[in-house]
Amino acid sequence: MRTRTLVALLSSVAGAAVVSGAAGIGARAGIRGQRAASQRIVEMLPVHADWWRERLHHEGQLTYLAIGDSAAQGVGATAPGRGYVGLLARRIRHRSRSTVRVVNLSVSGSTTWGAKKDQLPKLQHFTPDVCTVSIGANDIADFHPDKFERNIREIYGAVPSHAIVAELPCMFVPTSERKVAVANEIVHRVAAELGLTVAPLHAITKRVGIRRTFFNTYGDLFHPNDRGYEIWASAFEPAIDARVDTVAAIRRYLSVREAEELGRQAGDVANARAEQDTAGAEHLDTADRPTSFDRLRKRMTGSVPLPGRDADGEPTDVGGAA
C-alpha cells in the first residue's frame, strides 16, 4: 500500500514537472514568436507608407481622406489595402459606383500630438468627400487627459464637419481600459460639441470578446490581422454609407441645378441673338428710305429738284414751253 502511494506521488510530481516544463517551453516559444512578429512589423512600416504614398497620385471622382496611426496604415494585414482604410475605400467605391482617390495621411506610431503636428498641416491641401479619424491608441501608454483633450480638440476642429471620428478600441487589460474609458468620454464629448459622427469602435471590439480578438490579432499581439481589420471597418460602415449617400444626393441636386442654369443661360443667349438679328433686319430695310421729314427738309433747302428744274435750278424739258 505504501509502495503504491509512493509510486502515485512520484508520478504526480513527474507529471507536474513535465507540464511545467512544457508550459515553460511554450511560453518561451510564444515570446520568441512575438518578438519575431514585432520585427516583421518594423519591416512592414516603410512598405505600407510607400504603398499609400503612391496612391496619392491616383485620381478619383470621390476623395477619401484618413487621419490615424499604424492601424490606418493597415500594419498587420497581409497587404496595406486590407487594413480598415483600404476596406472602407472599397466600400465607398462600390456604394457610390465612382472611382475613389485615397489620401491616407496616417503615420505609424502617431499619437494625437503627432497627428496634430504632422497630419493636420497636410489636410488643408485637400477637400475630401469622406473623412475618417482614428487616433489615440498610442497615447494610452503615457496618458494625460488634459493633453489628450487639447490635441483632440485641435484635430476635430480642423477636419471637415462631416468627418467620422472613432472611439479608441477595447484593449481588455484593466489598467489600459480605465484610461481608454476616460479617452473615449473625451472623444464623445468633443465630437458632440462639434457635430461630428462617432464610430463605435470600442463597443464593437469589446463585443467581439478577448478570445476572438486574440485570433483576430497579428503575431505581435497588438495590431489587427485581416479579420481584425474587417471588424474595425464594420464600426465605420453605417456612417460611411450615410455619408456616401449624402454626397451622391448633393451631386445629383447640383447637377439638376447646373442643368437648369445652363438651360436658362442658353435661352438668354438665343433670345439676345434673336433680338439682335431682328434689329439688324429692320435697320437694313429702312437704311436707304428717306422719311417724310427728310423729304420736306430737302425740298425746303433745294436739295430736292422742283418740277421743271434740275438739281442746279436750271429749266428742264419737263413742264417747259412748247
mmCIF file of C-alpha atoms in Angstrom:
data_model
loop_
_atom_site.group_PDB
_atom_site.id
_atom_site.type_symbol
_atom_site.label_atom_id
_atom_site.label_comp_id
_atom_site.label_asym_id
_atom_site.label_seq_id
_atom_site.Cartn_x
_atom_site.Cartn_y
_atom_site.Cartn_z
ATOM 1 C CA MET A 1 0.000 0.000 0.000
ATOM 2 C CA ARG A 2 2.766 2.335 1.000
ATOM 3 C CA THR A 3 4.605 1.377 -2.204
ATOM 4 C CA ARG A 4 1.577 2.264 -4.396
ATOM 5 C CA THR A 5 1.194 5.582 -2.600
ATOM 6 C CA LEU A 6 4.849 6.414 -3.172
ATOM 7 C CA VAL A 7 4.598 5.499 -6.849
ATOM 8 C CA ALA A 8 1.494 7.655 -7.257
ATOM 9 C CA LEU A 9 3.199 10.561 -5.539
ATOM 10 C CA LEU A 10 6.276 10.257 -7.733
ATOM 11 C CA SER A 11 4.076 10.023 -10.841
ATOM 12 C CA SER A 12 2.205 13.171 -9.850
ATOM 13 C CA VAL A 13 5.413 15.051 -9.243
ATOM 14 C CA ALA A 14 6.842 13.884 -12.568
ATOM 15 C CA GLY A 15 3.646 14.791 -14.398
ATOM 16 C CA ALA A 16 3.634 18.233 -12.874
ATOM 17 C CA ALA A 17 7.243 18.705 -13.843
ATOM 18 C CA VAL A 18 6.515 17.664 -17.417
ATOM 19 C CA VAL A 19 3.517 20.037 -17.618
ATOM 20 C CA SER A 20 5.536 22.876 -16.098
ATOM 21 C CA GLY A 21 8.397 22.203 -18.446
ATOM 22 C CA ALA A 22 6.100 22.128 -21.447
ATOM 23 C CA ALA A 23 4.435 25.334 -20.304
ATOM 24 C CA GLY A 24 7.817 26.957 -19.918
ATOM 25 C CA ILE A 25 8.889 25.831 -23.360
ATOM 26 C CA GLY A 26 5.589 27.064 -24.818
ATOM 27 C CA ALA A 27 5.933 30.411 -23.069
ATOM 28 C CA ARG A 28 9.474 30.862 -24.353
ATOM 29 C CA ALA A 29 8.364 29.894 -27.844
ATOM 30 C CA GLY A 30 5.481 32.358 -27.598
ATOM 31 C CA ILE A 31 7.830 35.133 -26.544
ATOM 32 C CA ARG A 32 10.202 34.337 -29.407
ATOM 33 C CA GLY A 33 7.269 34.307 -31.840
ATOM 34 C CA GLN A 34 6.005 37.663 -30.583
ATOM 35 C CA ARG A 35 9.465 39.179 -30.931
ATOM 36 C CA ALA A 36 9.772 37.850 -34.467
ATOM 37 C CA ALA A 37 6.331 39.252 -35.315
ATOM 38 C CA SER A 38 7.318 42.614 -33.853
ATOM 39 C CA GLN A 39 10.396 42.607 -36.075
ATOM 40 C CA ARG A 40 8.226 41.879 -39.105
ATOM 41 C CA ILE A 41 6.009 44.813 -38.125
ATOM 42 C CA VAL A 42 9.067 47.081 -38.176
ATOM 43 C CA GLU A 43 9.841 45.849 -41.682
ATOM 44 C CA MET A 44 6.249 46.467 -42.789
ATOM 45 C CA LEU A 45 6.197 50.147 -41.821
ATOM 46 C CA PRO A 46 8.099 51.670 -44.777
ATOM 47 C CA VAL A 47 6.445 49.278 -47.231
ATOM 48 C CA HIS A 48 2.953 50.333 -46.158
ATOM 49 C CA ALA A 49 3.891 54.016 -46.053
ATOM 50 C CA ASP A 50 5.250 53.872 -49.610
ATOM 51 C CA TRP A 51 2.178 51.997 -50.822
ATOM 52 C CA TRP A 52 -0.194 54.683 -49.525
ATOM 53 C CA ARG A 53 2.070 57.494 -50.688
ATOM 54 C CA GLU A 54 1.907 56.148 -54.226
ATOM 55 C CA ARG A 55 -1.905 56.147 -54.024
ATOM 56 C CA LEU A 56 -1.858 59.911 -53.553
ATOM 57 C CA HIS A 57 -1.134 60.271 -57.275
ATOM 58 C CA HIS A 58 -4.268 58.360 -58.295
ATOM 59 C CA GLU A 59 -7.236 60.408 -59.427
ATOM 60 C CA GLY A 60 -10.820 59.691 -58.441
ATOM 61 C CA GLN A 61 -14.322 61.095 -58.659
ATOM 62 C CA LEU A 62 -14.536 60.989 -54.857
ATOM 63 C CA THR A 63 -11.791 61.692 -52.322
ATOM 64 C CA TYR A 64 -11.488 59.702 -49.097
ATOM 65 C CA LEU A 65 -9.046 61.123 -46.542
ATOM 66 C CA ALA A 66 -7.860 59.261 -43.431
ATOM 67 C CA ILE A 67 -6.061 60.554 -40.343
ATOM 68 C CA GLY A 68 -4.598 57.992 -37.958
ATOM 69 C CA ASP A 69 -1.729 55.771 -36.894
ATOM 70 C CA SER A 70 -0.381 52.346 -37.904
ATOM 71 C CA ALA A 71 -3.891 50.869 -37.902
ATOM 72 C CA ALA A 72 -4.872 53.335 -40.647
ATOM 73 C CA GLN A 73 -1.739 52.219 -42.498
ATOM 74 C CA GLY A 74 -3.039 48.635 -42.336
ATOM 75 C CA VAL A 75 0.007 47.348 -40.454
ATOM 76 C CA GLY A 76 -0.589 43.726 -39.506
ATOM 77 C CA ALA A 77 -2.737 42.950 -42.553
ATOM 78 C CA THR A 78 -1.453 40.736 -45.365
ATOM 79 C CA ALA A 79 -1.484 43.829 -47.640
ATOM 80 C CA PRO A 80 -1.908 47.572 -46.956
ATOM 81 C CA GLY A 81 -5.226 47.615 -48.799
ATOM 82 C CA ARG A 82 -6.648 45.007 -46.414
ATOM 83 C CA GLY A 83 -6.483 47.386 -43.472
ATOM 84 C CA TYR A 84 -9.642 49.230 -42.457
ATOM 85 C CA VAL A 85 -8.838 52.262 -44.681
ATOM 86 C CA GLY A 86 -8.493 50.045 -47.738
ATOM 87 C CA LEU A 87 -11.693 48.162 -46.890
ATOM 88 C CA LEU A 88 -13.624 51.404 -46.436
ATOM 89 C CA ALA A 89 -12.267 52.796 -49.724
ATOM 90 C CA ARG A 90 -13.537 49.678 -51.476
ATOM 91 C CA ARG A 91 -16.947 50.081 -49.825
ATOM 92 C CA ILE A 92 -17.146 53.733 -50.881
ATOM 93 C CA ARG A 93 -16.303 52.760 -54.460
ATOM 94 C CA HIS A 94 -18.941 50.039 -54.611
ATOM 95 C CA ARG A 95 -21.676 52.068 -52.952
ATOM 96 C CA SER A 96 -21.100 55.250 -54.957
ATOM 97 C CA ARG A 97 -20.217 53.470 -58.217
ATOM 98 C CA SER A 98 -17.458 56.035 -58.564
ATOM 99 C CA THR A 99 -13.699 55.947 -58.629
ATOM 100 C CA VAL A 100 -12.084 56.855 -55.301
ATOM 101 C CA ARG A 101 -8.864 58.679 -54.555
ATOM 102 C CA VAL A 102 -7.492 57.690 -51.137
ATOM 103 C CA VAL A 103 -5.460 60.305 -49.266
ATOM 104 C CA ASN A 104 -4.031 58.417 -46.297
ATOM 105 C CA LEU A 105 -2.240 60.954 -44.112
ATOM 106 C CA SER A 106 -1.715 58.495 -41.249
ATOM 107 C CA VAL A 107 1.705 57.856 -39.735
ATOM 108 C CA SER A 108 2.667 54.667 -37.907
ATOM 109 C CA GLY A 109 3.275 55.271 -34.218
ATOM 110 C CA SER A 110 1.451 58.598 -34.273
ATOM 111 C CA THR A 111 -0.167 59.977 -31.118
ATOM 112 C CA THR A 112 -2.789 62.728 -31.010
ATOM 113 C CA TRP A 113 0.054 65.238 -30.668
ATOM 114 C CA GLY A 114 1.847 63.710 -33.647
ATOM 115 C CA ALA A 115 -1.308 63.811 -35.770
ATOM 116 C CA LYS A 116 -1.834 67.460 -34.856
ATOM 117 C CA LYS A 117 1.771 68.313 -35.710
ATOM 118 C CA ASP A 118 2.359 66.207 -38.839
ATOM 119 C CA GLN A 119 -1.003 65.371 -40.400
ATOM 120 C CA LEU A 120 -3.191 68.453 -39.924
ATOM 121 C CA PRO A 121 -0.901 70.780 -41.962
ATOM 122 C CA LYS A 122 -1.375 68.474 -44.964
ATOM 123 C CA LEU A 123 -5.155 68.422 -44.550
ATOM 124 C CA GLN A 124 -5.543 71.958 -45.910
ATOM 125 C CA HIS A 125 -4.410 70.819 -49.361
ATOM 126 C CA PHE A 126 -7.441 68.536 -49.818
ATOM 127 C CA THR A 127 -11.217 68.789 -49.871
ATOM 128 C CA PRO A 128 -12.368 65.254 -49.016
ATOM 129 C CA ASP A 129 -15.841 63.927 -49.688
ATOM 130 C CA VAL A 130 -15.348 61.348 -46.915
ATOM 131 C CA CYS A 131 -13.023 61.692 -43.917
ATOM 132 C CA THR A 132 -12.205 59.315 -41.046
ATOM 133 C CA VAL A 133 -10.143 59.942 -37.921
ATOM 134 C CA SER A 134 -8.904 57.113 -35.696
ATOM 135 C CA ILE A 135 -6.171 58.297 -33.356
ATOM 136 C CA GLY A 136 -5.285 57.995 -29.671
ATOM 137 C CA ALA A 137 -4.420 54.351 -29.019
ATOM 138 C CA ASN A 138 -0.725 55.235 -28.815
ATOM 139 C CA ASP A 139 -1.493 57.889 -26.175
ATOM 140 C CA ILE A 140 -2.602 55.279 -23.631
ATOM 141 C CA ALA A 141 0.897 54.146 -22.647
ATOM 142 C CA ASP A 142 1.615 57.647 -21.290
ATOM 143 C CA PHE A 143 -1.878 59.037 -20.914
ATOM 144 C CA HIS A 144 -2.547 62.616 -19.799
ATOM 145 C CA PRO A 145 -6.263 63.508 -20.087
ATOM 146 C CA ASP A 146 -5.725 67.269 -20.371
ATOM 147 C CA LYS A 147 -3.136 66.960 -23.140
ATOM 148 C CA PHE A 148 -5.246 64.350 -24.896
ATOM 149 C CA GLU A 149 -8.291 66.631 -24.878
ATOM 150 C CA ARG A 150 -6.320 69.643 -26.152
ATOM 151 C CA ASN A 151 -4.971 67.624 -29.043
ATOM 152 C CA ILE A 152 -8.334 66.033 -29.847
ATOM 153 C CA ARG A 153 -9.990 69.450 -29.880
ATOM 154 C CA GLU A 154 -7.462 70.772 -32.378
ATOM 155 C CA ILE A 155 -7.775 67.716 -34.621
ATOM 156 C CA TYR A 156 -11.571 67.577 -34.531
ATOM 157 C CA GLY A 157 -11.794 71.326 -35.047
ATOM 158 C CA ALA A 158 -9.669 71.134 -38.194
ATOM 159 C CA VAL A 159 -11.353 68.232 -40.007
ATOM 160 C CA PRO A 160 -14.490 68.702 -42.157
ATOM 161 C CA SER A 161 -17.818 68.855 -40.342
ATOM 162 C CA HIS A 162 -18.848 65.569 -41.966
ATOM 163 C CA ALA A 163 -15.786 63.681 -40.611
ATOM 164 C CA ILE A 164 -16.310 60.338 -38.859
ATOM 165 C CA VAL A 165 -14.181 60.005 -35.721
ATOM 166 C CA ALA A 166 -13.585 56.689 -33.962
ATOM 167 C CA GLU A 167 -13.522 55.645 -30.356
ATOM 168 C CA LEU A 168 -10.336 54.035 -29.104
ATOM 169 C CA PRO A 169 -10.580 50.237 -29.428
ATOM 170 C CA CYS A 170 -11.064 47.890 -26.491
ATOM 171 C CA MET A 171 -7.711 46.771 -25.037
ATOM 172 C CA PHE A 172 -9.104 44.279 -22.482
ATOM 173 C CA VAL A 173 -6.284 44.952 -19.975
ATOM 174 C CA PRO A 174 -7.963 46.580 -16.919
ATOM 175 C CA THR A 175 -5.309 49.256 -16.376
ATOM 176 C CA SER A 176 -5.445 50.272 -20.044
ATOM 177 C CA GLU A 177 -9.234 50.082 -20.183
ATOM 178 C CA ARG A 178 -9.585 52.610 -17.379
ATOM 179 C CA LYS A 179 -7.557 55.086 -19.432
ATOM 180 C CA VAL A 180 -9.456 54.189 -22.601
ATOM 181 C CA ALA A 181 -12.746 54.948 -20.832
ATOM 182 C CA VAL A 182 -11.532 58.467 -20.000
ATOM 183 C CA ALA A 183 -10.220 58.979 -23.539
ATOM 184 C CA ASN A 184 -13.483 57.827 -25.125
ATOM 185 C CA GLU A 185 -15.503 60.126 -22.875
ATOM 186 C CA ILE A 186 -13.415 62.990 -24.267
ATOM 187 C CA VAL A 187 -13.873 61.709 -27.838
ATOM 188 C CA HIS A 188 -17.674 61.624 -27.469
ATOM 189 C CA ARG A 189 -17.938 64.958 -25.675
ATOM 190 C CA VAL A 190 -15.759 66.933 -28.105
ATOM 191 C CA ALA A 191 -17.337 65.256 -31.135
ATOM 192 C CA ALA A 192 -20.810 66.162 -29.842
ATOM 193 C CA GLU A 193 -19.788 69.789 -29.345
ATOM 194 C CA LEU A 194 -18.514 69.994 -32.925
ATOM 195 C CA GLY A 195 -21.283 67.924 -34.522
ATOM 196 C CA LEU A 196 -19.050 65.056 -35.652
ATOM 197 C CA THR A 197 -20.191 61.456 -36.050
ATOM 198 C CA VAL A 198 -18.553 58.864 -33.763
ATOM 199 C CA ALA A 199 -17.794 55.338 -34.987
ATOM 200 C CA PRO A 200 -18.378 52.885 -32.073
ATOM 201 C CA LEU A 201 -15.012 51.120 -32.383
ATOM 202 C CA HIS A 202 -14.678 50.352 -28.668
ATOM 203 C CA ALA A 203 -18.174 48.927 -28.407
ATOM 204 C CA ILE A 204 -17.683 46.650 -31.399
ATOM 205 C CA THR A 205 -14.214 45.396 -30.472
ATOM 206 C CA LYS A 206 -15.361 44.754 -26.896
ATOM 207 C CA ARG A 207 -18.392 42.825 -28.135
ATOM 208 C CA VAL A 208 -16.088 40.513 -30.109
ATOM 209 C CA GLY A 209 -14.506 39.387 -26.848
ATOM 210 C CA ILE A 210 -10.964 38.670 -25.753
ATOM 211 C CA ARG A 211 -10.823 35.124 -27.138
ATOM 212 C CA ARG A 212 -11.844 36.066 -30.679
ATOM 213 C CA THR A 213 -9.736 39.215 -30.502
ATOM 214 C CA PHE A 214 -6.689 37.034 -29.778
ATOM 215 C CA PHE A 215 -7.249 35.183 -33.061
ATOM 216 C CA ASN A 216 -8.036 38.451 -34.875
ATOM 217 C CA THR A 217 -4.692 39.967 -33.864
ATOM 218 C CA TYR A 218 -1.340 39.834 -35.620
ATOM 219 C CA GLY A 219 1.529 37.920 -34.021
ATOM 220 C CA ASP A 220 2.787 40.987 -32.159
ATOM 221 C CA LEU A 221 -0.460 40.798 -30.121
ATOM 222 C CA PHE A 222 -1.175 44.473 -30.789
ATOM 223 C CA HIS A 223 -2.118 45.149 -34.414
ATOM 224 C CA PRO A 224 -5.198 43.584 -36.024
ATOM 225 C CA ASN A 225 -4.816 40.995 -38.763
ATOM 226 C CA ASP A 226 -7.043 40.784 -41.857
ATOM 227 C CA ARG A 227 -10.037 39.557 -39.880
ATOM 228 C CA GLY A 228 -9.427 42.111 -37.152
ATOM 229 C CA TYR A 229 -9.448 44.944 -39.676
ATOM 230 C CA GLU A 230 -12.766 43.715 -41.052
ATOM 231 C CA ILE A 231 -14.179 44.183 -37.557
ATOM 232 C CA TRP A 232 -12.647 47.655 -37.360
ATOM 233 C CA ALA A 233 -14.168 48.587 -40.730
ATOM 234 C CA SER A 234 -17.601 47.418 -39.565
ATOM 235 C CA ALA A 235 -17.522 50.116 -36.866
ATOM 236 C CA PHE A 236 -17.304 52.810 -39.573
ATOM 237 C CA GLU A 237 -19.582 51.301 -42.208
ATOM 238 C CA PRO A 238 -23.029 52.708 -41.217
ATOM 239 C CA ALA A 239 -21.662 56.259 -41.027
ATOM 240 C CA ILE A 240 -19.655 55.774 -44.226
ATOM 241 C CA ASP A 241 -22.761 54.570 -46.096
ATOM 242 C CA ALA A 242 -24.768 57.557 -44.862
ATOM 243 C CA ARG A 243 -22.055 59.982 -45.924
ATOM 244 C CA VAL A 244 -21.672 58.435 -49.386
ATOM 245 C CA ASP A 245 -25.442 58.618 -49.917
ATOM 246 C CA THR A 246 -25.428 62.274 -48.850
ATOM 247 C CA VAL A 247 -22.619 63.098 -51.274
ATOM 248 C CA ALA A 248 -24.488 61.341 -54.089
ATOM 249 C CA ALA A 249 -27.686 63.264 -53.296
ATOM 250 C CA ILE A 250 -25.829 66.573 -53.225
ATOM 251 C CA ARG A 251 -24.166 65.857 -56.550
ATOM 252 C CA ARG A 252 -27.460 64.887 -58.166
ATOM 253 C CA TYR A 253 -29.071 68.069 -56.846
ATOM 254 C CA LEU A 254 -26.226 70.223 -58.088
ATOM 255 C CA SER A 255 -26.338 68.502 -61.467
ATOM 256 C CA VAL A 256 -30.030 69.359 -61.836
ATOM 257 C CA ARG A 257 -29.414 72.928 -60.749
ATOM 258 C CA GLU A 258 -26.472 73.223 -63.108
ATOM 259 C CA ALA A 259 -28.510 71.820 -65.984
ATOM 260 C CA GLU A 260 -31.330 74.274 -65.284
ATOM 261 C CA GLU A 261 -28.860 77.162 -65.077
ATOM 262 C CA LEU A 262 -27.204 76.145 -68.339
ATOM 263 C CA GLY A 263 -30.639 75.951 -69.962
ATOM 264 C CA ARG A 264 -31.516 79.418 -68.746
ATOM 265 C CA GLN A 265 -28.206 80.786 -69.970
ATOM 266 C CA ALA A 266 -28.670 79.173 -73.386
ATOM 267 C CA GLY A 267 -32.197 80.625 -73.614
ATOM 268 C CA ASP A 268 -30.953 84.088 -72.708
ATOM 269 C CA VAL A 269 -28.249 83.891 -75.372
ATOM 270 C CA ALA A 270 -30.742 82.700 -78.008
ATOM 271 C CA ASN A 271 -33.193 85.485 -77.167
ATOM 272 C CA ALA A 272 -30.462 88.100 -77.269
ATOM 273 C CA ARG A 273 -29.296 86.905 -80.668
ATOM 274 C CA ALA A 274 -32.853 86.842 -81.992
ATOM 275 C CA GLU A 275 -33.425 90.425 -80.863
ATOM 276 C CA GLN A 276 -30.116 91.461 -82.383
ATOM 277 C CA ASP A 277 -30.969 89.820 -85.706
ATOM 278 C CA THR A 278 -34.433 91.481 -85.782
ATOM 279 C CA ALA A 279 -32.995 94.885 -85.031
ATOM 280 C CA GLY A 280 -30.412 94.425 -87.785
ATOM 281 C CA ALA A 281 -33.048 93.433 -90.317
ATOM 282 C CA GLU A 282 -35.172 96.488 -89.564
ATOM 283 C CA HIS A 283 -32.122 98.713 -89.925
ATOM 284 C CA LEU A 284 -31.255 97.253 -93.325
ATOM 285 C CA ASP A 285 -34.826 97.589 -94.547
ATOM 286 C CA THR A 286 -35.061 101.332 -93.794
ATOM 287 C CA ALA A 287 -31.444 102.371 -94.308
ATOM 288 C CA ASP A 288 -31.919 103.951 -97.775
ATOM 289 C CA ARG A 289 -35.536 105.046 -97.414
ATOM 290 C CA PRO A 290 -35.900 108.810 -96.545
ATOM 291 C CA THR A 291 -38.528 109.706 -94.016
ATOM 292 C CA SER A 292 -41.253 112.297 -94.704
ATOM 293 C CA PHE A 293 -39.313 114.804 -92.603
ATOM 294 C CA ASP A 294 -36.181 114.173 -94.647
ATOM 295 C CA ARG A 295 -38.094 114.803 -97.862
ATOM 296 C CA LEU A 296 -39.603 118.051 -96.553
ATOM 297 C CA ARG A 297 -36.208 119.277 -95.336
ATOM 298 C CA LYS A 298 -34.579 118.555 -98.703
ATOM 299 C CA ARG A 299 -37.390 120.286 -100.587
ATOM 300 C CA MET A 300 -37.143 123.427 -98.433
ATOM 301 C CA THR A 301 -33.383 123.649 -98.757
ATOM 302 C CA GLY A 302 -33.404 122.988 -102.523
ATOM 303 C CA SER A 303 -31.732 119.653 -102.237
ATOM 304 C CA VAL A 304 -34.784 118.093 -103.919
ATOM 305 C CA PRO A 305 -35.303 119.373 -107.563
ATOM 306 C CA LEU A 306 -38.550 121.332 -108.158
ATOM 307 C CA PRO A 307 -40.722 120.437 -111.159
ATOM 308 C CA GLY A 308 -39.201 121.816 -114.427
ATOM 309 C CA ARG A 309 -35.771 122.447 -112.826
ATOM 310 C CA ASP A 310 -32.768 120.215 -112.434
ATOM 311 C CA ALA A 311 -30.739 119.855 -109.289
ATOM 312 C CA ASP A 312 -28.955 123.153 -110.080
ATOM 313 C CA GLY A 313 -32.248 125.041 -110.645
ATOM 314 C CA GLU A 314 -31.916 125.169 -114.403
ATOM 315 C CA PRO A 315 -35.044 124.638 -116.560
ATOM 316 C CA THR A 316 -35.677 121.136 -117.915
ATOM 317 C CA ASP A 317 -37.857 119.807 -120.712
ATOM 318 C CA VAL A 318 -40.414 118.790 -118.253
ATOM 319 C CA GLY A 319 -43.067 121.479 -117.993
ATOM 320 C CA GLY A 320 -41.171 123.808 -120.394
ATOM 321 C CA ALA A 321 -42.564 125.974 -123.231
ATOM 322 C CA ALA A 322 -43.913 124.209 -126.223
#
